[in-house]
XYZ file of C-alpha atoms in Angstrom:
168
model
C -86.552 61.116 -100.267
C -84.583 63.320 -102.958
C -87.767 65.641 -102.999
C -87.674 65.859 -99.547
C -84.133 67.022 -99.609
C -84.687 69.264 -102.204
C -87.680 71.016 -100.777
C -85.139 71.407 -97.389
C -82.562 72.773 -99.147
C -85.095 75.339 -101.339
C -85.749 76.502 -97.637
C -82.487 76.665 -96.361
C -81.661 78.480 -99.665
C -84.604 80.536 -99.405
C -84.236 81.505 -95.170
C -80.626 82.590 -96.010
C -81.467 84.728 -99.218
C -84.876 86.004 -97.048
C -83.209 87.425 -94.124
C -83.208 84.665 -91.609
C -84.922 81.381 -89.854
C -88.599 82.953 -89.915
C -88.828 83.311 -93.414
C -88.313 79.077 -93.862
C -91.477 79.118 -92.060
C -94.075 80.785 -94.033
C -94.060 77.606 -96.162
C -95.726 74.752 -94.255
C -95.892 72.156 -97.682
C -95.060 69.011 -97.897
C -96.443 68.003 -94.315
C -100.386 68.248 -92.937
C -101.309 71.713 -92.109
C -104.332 73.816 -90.988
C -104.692 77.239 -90.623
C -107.581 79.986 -90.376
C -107.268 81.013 -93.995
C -109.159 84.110 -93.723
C -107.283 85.185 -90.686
C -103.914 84.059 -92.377
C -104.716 86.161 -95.310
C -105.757 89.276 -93.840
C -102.804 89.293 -91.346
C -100.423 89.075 -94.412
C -98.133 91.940 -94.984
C -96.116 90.966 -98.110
C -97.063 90.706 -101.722
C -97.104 87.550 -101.936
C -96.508 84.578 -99.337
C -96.454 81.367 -100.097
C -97.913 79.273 -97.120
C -98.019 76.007 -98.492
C -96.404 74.360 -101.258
C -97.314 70.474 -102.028
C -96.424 68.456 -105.470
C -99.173 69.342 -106.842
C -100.879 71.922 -105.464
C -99.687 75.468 -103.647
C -101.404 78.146 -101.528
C -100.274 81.602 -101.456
C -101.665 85.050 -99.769
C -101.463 88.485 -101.178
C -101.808 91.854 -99.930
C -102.384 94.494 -102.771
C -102.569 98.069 -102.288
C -105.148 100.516 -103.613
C -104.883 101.361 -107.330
C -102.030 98.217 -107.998
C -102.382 95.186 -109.679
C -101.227 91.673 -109.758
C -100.122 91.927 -113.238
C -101.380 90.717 -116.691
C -100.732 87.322 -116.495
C -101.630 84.060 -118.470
C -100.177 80.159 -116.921
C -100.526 77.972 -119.717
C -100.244 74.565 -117.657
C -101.876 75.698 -114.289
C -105.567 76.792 -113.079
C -105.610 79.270 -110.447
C -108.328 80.051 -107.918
C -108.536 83.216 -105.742
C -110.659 84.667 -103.281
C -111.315 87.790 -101.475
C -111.080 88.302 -97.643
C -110.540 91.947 -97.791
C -111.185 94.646 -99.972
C -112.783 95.404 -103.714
C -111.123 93.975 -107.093
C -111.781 94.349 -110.474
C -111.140 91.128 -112.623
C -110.489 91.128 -115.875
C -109.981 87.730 -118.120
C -110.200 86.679 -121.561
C -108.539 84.376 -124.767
C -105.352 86.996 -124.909
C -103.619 90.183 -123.482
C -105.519 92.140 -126.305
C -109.128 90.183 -125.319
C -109.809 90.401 -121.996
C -113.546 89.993 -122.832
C -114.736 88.835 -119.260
C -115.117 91.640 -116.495
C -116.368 91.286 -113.297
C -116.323 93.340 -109.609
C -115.894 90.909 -106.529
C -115.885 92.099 -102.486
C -115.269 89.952 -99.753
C -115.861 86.335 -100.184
C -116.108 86.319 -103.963
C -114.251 83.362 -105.876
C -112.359 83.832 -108.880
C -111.861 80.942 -111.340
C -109.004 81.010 -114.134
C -108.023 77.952 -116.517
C -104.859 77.694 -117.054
C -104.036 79.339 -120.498
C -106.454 82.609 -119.640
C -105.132 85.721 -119.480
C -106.196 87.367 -116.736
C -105.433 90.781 -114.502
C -106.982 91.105 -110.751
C -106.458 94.995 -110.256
C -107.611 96.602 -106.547
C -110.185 99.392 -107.115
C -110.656 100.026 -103.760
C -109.822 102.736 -101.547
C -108.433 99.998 -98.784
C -105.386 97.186 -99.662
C -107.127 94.097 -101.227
C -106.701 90.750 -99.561
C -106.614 87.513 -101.357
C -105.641 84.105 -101.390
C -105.026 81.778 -104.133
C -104.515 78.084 -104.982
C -102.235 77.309 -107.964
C -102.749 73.562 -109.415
C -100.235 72.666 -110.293
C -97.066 74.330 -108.641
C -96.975 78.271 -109.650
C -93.930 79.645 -107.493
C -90.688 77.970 -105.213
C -91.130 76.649 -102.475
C -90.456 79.047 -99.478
C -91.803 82.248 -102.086
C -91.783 85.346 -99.910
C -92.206 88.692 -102.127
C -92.245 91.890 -99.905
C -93.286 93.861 -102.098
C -94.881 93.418 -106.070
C -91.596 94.629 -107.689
C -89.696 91.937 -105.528
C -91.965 89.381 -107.470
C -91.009 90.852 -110.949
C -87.638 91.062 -110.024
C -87.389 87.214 -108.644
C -89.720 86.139 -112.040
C -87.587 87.802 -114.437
C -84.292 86.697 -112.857
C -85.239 82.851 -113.292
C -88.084 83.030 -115.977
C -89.749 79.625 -116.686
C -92.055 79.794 -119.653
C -93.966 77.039 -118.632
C -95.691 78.454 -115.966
C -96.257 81.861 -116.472
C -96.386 84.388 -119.894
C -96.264 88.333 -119.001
């Protein structure tokens, strides 16, 4: 029950700071949901969306432009997946920020695999904006996440940084 509050008031919380009712429903966690995942991924405009948020588990889809990144990244305590619907990425991964000894190209309908504790970078090399979704295990972002925009998402981490879940 308290979660269930919690995760209400995260919305609320996150409508009001988001401009409104609409944004409260780009997060569909915590109750069944289905959704064309491709279609729901290429239709996204924002950075990053979260579209559903569970206890364990959260989907999110991204929209990156030509020539930007999502950002040298390692989460020590969560395993990420993420897969193309649109566009060309280069992947890098490795052991640390100054080892990225895995490279790899992937198109539409490649799969990207990262433990948790891998540094990793998914940069678009394309000419057209990349299109991915991901699955965090556990938890990555709050409930409700909207980022417009890349800098919105750097602006949100660094204003309530949690070490567990995410080393820049």
């Amino acid at each position: 029950m308290r979660t269930a509050i919690k995760q209400t008031l995260t919305v609320l919380l996150a409508a009001a700071t988001l401009g409104g009712a609409a944004s409260a429903r780009t997060d569909n966690g915590g109750y069944p949901y289905m959704t064309n995942i491709s279609n729901k991924t290429v239709s996204n405009q924002n950075y990053r969306t979260a579209i559903w948020t569970g206890h364990h588990m959260q989907v999110t889809v991204m929209s990156i432009k030509p020539g930007h990144d999502v950002g040298l990244e390692m989460h020590p305590n969560t395993d990420q997946f993420f897969r193309i619907e649109a566009g060309h990425a280069l992947v890098k991964m490795g052991p640390s920020k100054h080892n990225l000894n895995f490279t790899g190209h992937g198109d539409k309908e490649w799969a990207i695999f990262i433990p948790a504790g891998t540094w990793h970078n998914i940069i678009n090399n394309g000419k057209t904006t990349l299109k991915v979704y991901s699955i965090y295990a556990p938890v990555m972002h709050p409930y409700g996440t909207v980022d417009p925009t890349k800098a919105a998402a750097d602006a949100r981490e660094a204003a309530h940084p949690d070490p567990t879940k995410s080393v820049h």
